[in-house]
Structures are given as C-alpha cells and as structure tokens.
GROMACS .gro file of C-alpha atoms in nm:
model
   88
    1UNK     CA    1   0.670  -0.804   0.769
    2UNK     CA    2   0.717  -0.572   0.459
    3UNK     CA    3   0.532  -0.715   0.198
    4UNK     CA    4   0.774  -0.814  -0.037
    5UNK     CA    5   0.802  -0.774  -0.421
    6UNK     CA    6   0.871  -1.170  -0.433
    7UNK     CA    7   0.471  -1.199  -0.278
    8UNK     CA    8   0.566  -1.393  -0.002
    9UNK     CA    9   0.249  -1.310   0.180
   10UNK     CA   10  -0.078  -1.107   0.108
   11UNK     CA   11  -0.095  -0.766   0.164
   12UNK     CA   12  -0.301  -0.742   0.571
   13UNK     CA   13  -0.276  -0.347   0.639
   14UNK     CA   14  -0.096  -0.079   0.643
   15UNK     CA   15   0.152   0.055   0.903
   16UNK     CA   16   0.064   0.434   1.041
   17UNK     CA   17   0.403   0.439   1.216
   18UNK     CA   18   0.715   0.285   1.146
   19UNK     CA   19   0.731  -0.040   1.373
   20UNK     CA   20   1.036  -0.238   1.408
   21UNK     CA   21   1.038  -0.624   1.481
   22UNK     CA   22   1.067  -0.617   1.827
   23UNK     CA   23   0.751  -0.378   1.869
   24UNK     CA   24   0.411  -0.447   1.816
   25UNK     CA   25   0.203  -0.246   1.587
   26UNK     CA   26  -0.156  -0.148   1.407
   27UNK     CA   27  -0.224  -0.205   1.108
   28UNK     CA   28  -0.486   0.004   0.925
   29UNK     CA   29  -0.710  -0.185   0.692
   30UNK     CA   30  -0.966   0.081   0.565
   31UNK     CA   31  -0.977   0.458   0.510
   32UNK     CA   32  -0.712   0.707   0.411
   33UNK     CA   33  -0.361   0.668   0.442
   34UNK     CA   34  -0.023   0.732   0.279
   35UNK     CA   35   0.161   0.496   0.086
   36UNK     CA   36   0.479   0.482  -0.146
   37UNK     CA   37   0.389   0.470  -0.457
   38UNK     CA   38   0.639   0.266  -0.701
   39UNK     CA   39   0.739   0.324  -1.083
   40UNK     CA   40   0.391   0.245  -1.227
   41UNK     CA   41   0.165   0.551  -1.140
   42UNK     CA   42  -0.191   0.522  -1.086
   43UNK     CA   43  -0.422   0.796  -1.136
   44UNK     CA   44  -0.701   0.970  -0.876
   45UNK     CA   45  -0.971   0.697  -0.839
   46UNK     CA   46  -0.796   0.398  -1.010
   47UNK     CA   47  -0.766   0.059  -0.815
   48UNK     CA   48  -0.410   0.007  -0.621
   49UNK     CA   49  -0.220  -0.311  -0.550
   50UNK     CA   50   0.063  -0.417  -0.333
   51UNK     CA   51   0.356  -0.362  -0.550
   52UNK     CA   52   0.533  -0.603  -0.753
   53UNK     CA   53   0.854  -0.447  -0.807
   54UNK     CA   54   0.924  -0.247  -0.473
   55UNK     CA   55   0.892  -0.388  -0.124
   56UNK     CA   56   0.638  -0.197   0.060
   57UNK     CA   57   0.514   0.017  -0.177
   58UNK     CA   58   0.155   0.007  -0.420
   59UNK     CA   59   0.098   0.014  -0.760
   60UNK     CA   60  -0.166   0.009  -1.049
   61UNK     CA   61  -0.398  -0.279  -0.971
   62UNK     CA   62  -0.472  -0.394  -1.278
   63UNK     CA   63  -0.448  -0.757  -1.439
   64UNK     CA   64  -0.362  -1.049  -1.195
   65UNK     CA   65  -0.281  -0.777  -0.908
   66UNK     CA   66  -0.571  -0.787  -0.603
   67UNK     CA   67  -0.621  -0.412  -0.532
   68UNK     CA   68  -0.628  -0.325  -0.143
   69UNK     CA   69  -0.775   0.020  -0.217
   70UNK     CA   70  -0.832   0.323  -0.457
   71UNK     CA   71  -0.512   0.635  -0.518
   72UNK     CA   72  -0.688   0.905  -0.390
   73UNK     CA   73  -0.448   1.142  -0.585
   74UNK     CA   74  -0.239   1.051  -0.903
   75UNK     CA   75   0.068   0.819  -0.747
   76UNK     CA   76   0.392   0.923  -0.803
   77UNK     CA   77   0.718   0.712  -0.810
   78UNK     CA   78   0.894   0.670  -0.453
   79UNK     CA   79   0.677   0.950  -0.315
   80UNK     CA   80   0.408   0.906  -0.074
   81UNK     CA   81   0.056   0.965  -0.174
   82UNK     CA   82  -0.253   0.934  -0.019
   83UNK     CA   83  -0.450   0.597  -0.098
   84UNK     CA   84  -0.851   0.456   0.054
   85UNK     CA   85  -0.802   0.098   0.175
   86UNK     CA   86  -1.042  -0.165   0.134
   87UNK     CA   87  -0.851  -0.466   0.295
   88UNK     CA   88  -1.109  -0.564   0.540
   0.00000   0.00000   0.00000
C-alpha cells in the first residue's frame, strides 16, 4: 500500500523495487535510499516525513509530521533524492 496523502496508514518502509499487489516485497526501514521528494523541499540533514500532499512521496518533517528519516541531499520536487531512514 502507497502511503497515501489522506494518511490512511503510517508510513512502515520503503520499497527498493517496484512491487505490485499480487507480489510480495521488502521493505527497507533504515539506511540510504531514494525517495520522491514532493513540492516542499527539504534541505541536506533536515528531518523528512511521509508526504501530505503526494502519495508516496516525503517531505519536510516539521510541525505535526513524524519524520521517518533525514534528506541526505537538498529534496527536489517530483525528483528522487537520496534520504537515511530511521523507521525501525
């Protein structure tokens, strides 16, 4: 399940490989990955969240937002860019 912009769930990893619903999958949960960023850029080091304007993608973690890691480089609106989850 894409974690939608509606927050119908909480945020449980992130998918290396594109994985349909009739596959099964893994989910990373800590270390370096890439992720789409959405249109509220976060800069190198600053706290990402699961976005709330973009299914799938991250944004600033600030305010009310639980961050699942840290942009690694400055995030960049519907590019991918690599992020350092801390989920587990």
């Amino acid at each position: 399940i894409i974690h939608a912009a509606s927050e119908t769930g909480v945020p449980v990893g992130g998918a290396v490989k594109e994985v349909t619903a009739a596959q099964f999958g893994w989910l990373q949960t800590r270390g370096p990955i890439s992720m789409l960023g959405d249109a509220t850029a976060a800069a190198t080091g600053l706290p990402v969240a699961a976005s709330t304007t973009t299914d799938g993608s991250i944004t600033l973690g600030t305010g009310a937002l639980v961050p699942v890691g840290s942009a690694l480089t400055a995030s960049v609106s519907t590019e991918y860019r690599p992020v350092f989850l801390f989920i587990d």
